[in-house]
GROMACS .gro file of N, CA and C in nm:
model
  228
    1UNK      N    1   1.686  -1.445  -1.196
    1UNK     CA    2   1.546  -1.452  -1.159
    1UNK      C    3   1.513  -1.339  -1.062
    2UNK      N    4   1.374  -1.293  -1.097
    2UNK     CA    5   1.343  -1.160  -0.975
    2UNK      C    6   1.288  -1.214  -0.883
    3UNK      N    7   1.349  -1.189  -0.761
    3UNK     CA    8   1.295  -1.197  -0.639
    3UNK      C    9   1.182  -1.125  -0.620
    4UNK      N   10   1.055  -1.208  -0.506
    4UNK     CA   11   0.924  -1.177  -0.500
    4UNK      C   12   0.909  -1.093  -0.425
    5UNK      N   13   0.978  -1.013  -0.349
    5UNK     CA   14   0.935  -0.922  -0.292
    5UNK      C   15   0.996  -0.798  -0.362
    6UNK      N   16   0.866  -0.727  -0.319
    6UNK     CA   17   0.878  -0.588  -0.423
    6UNK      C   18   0.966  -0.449  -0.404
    7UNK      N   19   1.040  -0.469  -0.322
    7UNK     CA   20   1.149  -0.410  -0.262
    7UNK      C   21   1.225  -0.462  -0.117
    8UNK      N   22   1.330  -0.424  -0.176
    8UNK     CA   23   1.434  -0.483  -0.065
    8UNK      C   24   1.552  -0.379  -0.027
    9UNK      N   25   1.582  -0.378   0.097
    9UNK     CA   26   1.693  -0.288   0.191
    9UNK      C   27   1.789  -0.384   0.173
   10UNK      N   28   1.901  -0.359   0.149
   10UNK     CA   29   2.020  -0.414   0.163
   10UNK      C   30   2.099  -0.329   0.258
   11UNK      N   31   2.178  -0.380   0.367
   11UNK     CA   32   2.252  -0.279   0.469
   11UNK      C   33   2.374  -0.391   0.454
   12UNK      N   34   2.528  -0.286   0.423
   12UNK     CA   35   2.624  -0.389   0.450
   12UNK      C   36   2.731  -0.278   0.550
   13UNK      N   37   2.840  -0.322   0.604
   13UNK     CA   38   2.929  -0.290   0.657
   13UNK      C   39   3.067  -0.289   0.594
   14UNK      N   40   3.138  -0.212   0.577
   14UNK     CA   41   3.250  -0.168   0.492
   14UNK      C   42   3.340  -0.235   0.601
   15UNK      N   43   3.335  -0.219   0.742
   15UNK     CA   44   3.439  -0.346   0.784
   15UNK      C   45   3.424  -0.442   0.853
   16UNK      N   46   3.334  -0.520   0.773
   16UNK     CA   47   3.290  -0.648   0.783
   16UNK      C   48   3.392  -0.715   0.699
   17UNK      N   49   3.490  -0.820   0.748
   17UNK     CA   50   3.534  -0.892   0.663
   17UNK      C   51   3.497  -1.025   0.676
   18UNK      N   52   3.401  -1.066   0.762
   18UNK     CA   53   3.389  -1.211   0.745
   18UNK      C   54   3.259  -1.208   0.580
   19UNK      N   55   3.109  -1.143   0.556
   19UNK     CA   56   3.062  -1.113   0.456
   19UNK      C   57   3.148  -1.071   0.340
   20UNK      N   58   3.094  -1.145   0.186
   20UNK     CA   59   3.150  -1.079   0.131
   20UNK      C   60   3.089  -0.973   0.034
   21UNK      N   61   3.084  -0.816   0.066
   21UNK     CA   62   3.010  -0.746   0.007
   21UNK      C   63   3.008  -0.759  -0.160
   22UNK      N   64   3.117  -0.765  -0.213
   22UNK     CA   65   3.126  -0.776  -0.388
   22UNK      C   66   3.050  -0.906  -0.420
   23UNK      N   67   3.039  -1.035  -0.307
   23UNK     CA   68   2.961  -1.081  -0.361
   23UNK      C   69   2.815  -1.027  -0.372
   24UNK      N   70   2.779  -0.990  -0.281
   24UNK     CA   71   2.605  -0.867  -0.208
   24UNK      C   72   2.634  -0.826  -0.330
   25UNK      N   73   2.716  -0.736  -0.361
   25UNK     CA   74   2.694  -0.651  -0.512
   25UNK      C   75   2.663  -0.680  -0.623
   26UNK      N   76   2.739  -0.794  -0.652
   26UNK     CA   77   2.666  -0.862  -0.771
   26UNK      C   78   2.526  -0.912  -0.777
   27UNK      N   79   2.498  -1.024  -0.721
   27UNK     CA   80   2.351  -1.052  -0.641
   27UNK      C   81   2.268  -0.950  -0.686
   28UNK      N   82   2.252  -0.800  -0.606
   28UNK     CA   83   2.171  -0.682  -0.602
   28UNK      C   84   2.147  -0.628  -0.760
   29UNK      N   85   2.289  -0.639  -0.795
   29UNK     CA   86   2.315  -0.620  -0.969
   29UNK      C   87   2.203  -0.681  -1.028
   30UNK      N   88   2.214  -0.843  -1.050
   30UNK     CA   89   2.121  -0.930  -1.099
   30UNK      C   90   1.956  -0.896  -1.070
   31UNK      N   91   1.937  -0.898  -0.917
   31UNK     CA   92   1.835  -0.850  -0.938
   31UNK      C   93   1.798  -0.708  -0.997
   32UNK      N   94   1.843  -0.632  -0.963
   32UNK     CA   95   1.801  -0.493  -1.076
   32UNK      C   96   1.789  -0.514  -1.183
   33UNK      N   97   1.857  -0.548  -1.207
   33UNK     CA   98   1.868  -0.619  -1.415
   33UNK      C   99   1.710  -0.692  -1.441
   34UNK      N  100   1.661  -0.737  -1.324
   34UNK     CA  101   1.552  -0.789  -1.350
   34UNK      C  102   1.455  -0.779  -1.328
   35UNK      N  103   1.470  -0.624  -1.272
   35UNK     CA  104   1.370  -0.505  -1.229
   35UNK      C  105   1.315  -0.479  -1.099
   36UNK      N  106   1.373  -0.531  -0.992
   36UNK     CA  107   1.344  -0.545  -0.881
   36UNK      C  108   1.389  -0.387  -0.842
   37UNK      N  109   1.349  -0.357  -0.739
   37UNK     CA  110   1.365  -0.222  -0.670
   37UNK      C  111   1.440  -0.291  -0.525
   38UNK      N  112   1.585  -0.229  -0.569
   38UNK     CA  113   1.658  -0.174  -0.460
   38UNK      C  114   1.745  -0.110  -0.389
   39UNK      N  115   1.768  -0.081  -0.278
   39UNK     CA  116   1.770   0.017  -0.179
   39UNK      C  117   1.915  -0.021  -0.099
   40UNK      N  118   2.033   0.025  -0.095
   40UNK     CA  119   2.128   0.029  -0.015
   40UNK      C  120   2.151   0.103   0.099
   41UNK      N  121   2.238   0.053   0.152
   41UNK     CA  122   2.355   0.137   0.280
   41UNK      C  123   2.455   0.024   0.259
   42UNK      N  124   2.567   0.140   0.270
   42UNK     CA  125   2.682   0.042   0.362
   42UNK      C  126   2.770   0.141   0.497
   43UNK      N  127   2.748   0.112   0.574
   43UNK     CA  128   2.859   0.146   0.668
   43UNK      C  129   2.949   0.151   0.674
   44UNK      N  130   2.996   0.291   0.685
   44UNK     CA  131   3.182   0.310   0.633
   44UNK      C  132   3.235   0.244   0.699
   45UNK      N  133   3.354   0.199   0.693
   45UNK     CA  134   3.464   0.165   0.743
   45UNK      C  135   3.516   0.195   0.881
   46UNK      N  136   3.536   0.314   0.794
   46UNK     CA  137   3.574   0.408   0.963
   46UNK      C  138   3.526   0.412   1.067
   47UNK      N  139   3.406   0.370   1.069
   47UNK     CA  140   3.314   0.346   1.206
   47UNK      C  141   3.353   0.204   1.320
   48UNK      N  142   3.451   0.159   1.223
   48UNK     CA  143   3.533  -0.009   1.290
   48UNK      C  144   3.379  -0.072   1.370
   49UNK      N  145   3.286  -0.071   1.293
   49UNK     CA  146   3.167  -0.181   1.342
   49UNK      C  147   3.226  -0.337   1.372
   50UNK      N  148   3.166  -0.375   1.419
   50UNK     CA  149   3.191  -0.573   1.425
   50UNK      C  150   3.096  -0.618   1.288
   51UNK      N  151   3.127  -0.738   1.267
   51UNK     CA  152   3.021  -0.808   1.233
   51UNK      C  153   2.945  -0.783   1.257
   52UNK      N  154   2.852  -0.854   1.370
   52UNK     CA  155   2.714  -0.824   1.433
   52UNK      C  156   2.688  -0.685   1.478
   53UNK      N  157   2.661  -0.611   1.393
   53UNK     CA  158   2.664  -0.455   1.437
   53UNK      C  159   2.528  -0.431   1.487
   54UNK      N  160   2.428  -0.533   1.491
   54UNK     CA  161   2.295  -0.478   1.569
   54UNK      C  162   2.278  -0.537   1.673
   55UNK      N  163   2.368  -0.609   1.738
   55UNK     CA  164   2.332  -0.661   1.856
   55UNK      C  165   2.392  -0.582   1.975
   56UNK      N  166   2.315  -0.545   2.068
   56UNK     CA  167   2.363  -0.468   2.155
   56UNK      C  168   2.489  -0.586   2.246
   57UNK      N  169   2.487  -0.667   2.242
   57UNK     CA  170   2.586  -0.746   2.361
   57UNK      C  171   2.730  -0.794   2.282
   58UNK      N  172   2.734  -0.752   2.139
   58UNK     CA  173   2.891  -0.720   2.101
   58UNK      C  174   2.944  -0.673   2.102
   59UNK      N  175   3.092  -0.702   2.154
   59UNK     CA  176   3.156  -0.607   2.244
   59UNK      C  177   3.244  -0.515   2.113
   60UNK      N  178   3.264  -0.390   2.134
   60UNK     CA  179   3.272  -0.294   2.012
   60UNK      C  180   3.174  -0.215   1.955
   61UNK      N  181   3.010  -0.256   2.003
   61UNK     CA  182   2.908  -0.239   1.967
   61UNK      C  183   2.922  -0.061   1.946
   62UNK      N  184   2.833  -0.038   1.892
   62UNK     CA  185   2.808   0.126   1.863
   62UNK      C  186   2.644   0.175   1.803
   63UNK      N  187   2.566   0.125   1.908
   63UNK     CA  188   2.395   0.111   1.853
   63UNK      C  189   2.393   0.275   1.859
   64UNK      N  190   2.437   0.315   1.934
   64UNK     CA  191   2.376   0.483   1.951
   64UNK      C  192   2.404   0.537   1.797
   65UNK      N  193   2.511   0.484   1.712
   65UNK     CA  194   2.509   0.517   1.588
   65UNK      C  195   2.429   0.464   1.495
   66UNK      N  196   2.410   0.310   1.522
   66UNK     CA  197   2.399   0.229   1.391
   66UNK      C  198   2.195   0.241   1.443
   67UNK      N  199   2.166   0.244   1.560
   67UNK     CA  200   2.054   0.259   1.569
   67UNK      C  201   1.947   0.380   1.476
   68UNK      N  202   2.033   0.458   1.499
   68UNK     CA  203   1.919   0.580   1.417
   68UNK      C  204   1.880   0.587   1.302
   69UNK      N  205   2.037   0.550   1.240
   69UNK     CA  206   2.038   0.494   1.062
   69UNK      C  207   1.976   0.388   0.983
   70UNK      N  208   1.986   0.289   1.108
   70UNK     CA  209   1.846   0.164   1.046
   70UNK      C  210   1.705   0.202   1.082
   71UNK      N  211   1.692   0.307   1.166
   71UNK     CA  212   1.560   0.339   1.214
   71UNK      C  213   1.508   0.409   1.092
   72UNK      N  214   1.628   0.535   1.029
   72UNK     CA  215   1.566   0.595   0.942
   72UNK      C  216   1.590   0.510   0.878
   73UNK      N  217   1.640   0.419   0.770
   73UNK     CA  218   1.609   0.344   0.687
   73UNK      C  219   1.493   0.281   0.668
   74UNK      N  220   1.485   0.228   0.731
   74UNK     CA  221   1.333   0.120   0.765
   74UNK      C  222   1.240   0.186   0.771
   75UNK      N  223   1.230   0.321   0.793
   75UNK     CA  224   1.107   0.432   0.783
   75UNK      C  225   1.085   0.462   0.665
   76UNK      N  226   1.186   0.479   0.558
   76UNK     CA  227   1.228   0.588   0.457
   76UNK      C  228   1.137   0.509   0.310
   0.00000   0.00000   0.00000
């Protein structure tokens, strides 16, 4: 079924292991298939994000990176 909104951002984290992205992938799959418009990121790995990568008070945090990239996203 297509989801009602007419585009959607998906942002995942490559080392996130509590999410599971292949599941996100499939999901995103389905909807395309059903003509929905959408839009990725994932955050490499290598950046060793946390989970909660937008909250400034987790410890590991790295907003000075992850900030600019959702800024431009959300603009784009």
């Amino acid at each position: 079924r297509q989801p009602l909104a007419g585009s959607i951002l998906v942002i995942t984290n490559a080392n996130d292991h509590i999410v599971n992205n292949r599941m996100t992938m499939r999901l995103l799959t389905e909807w395309e298939q059903s003509g929905a418009s959408i839009q990725t990121y994932c955050f490499p790995a290598k950046l060793d994000l946390p989970h909660d990568l937008i909250d400034p008070g987790q410890i590991g945090q790295k907003i000075e990176i992850i900030y600019p990239i959702l800024e431009n996203l959300i603009q784009s």
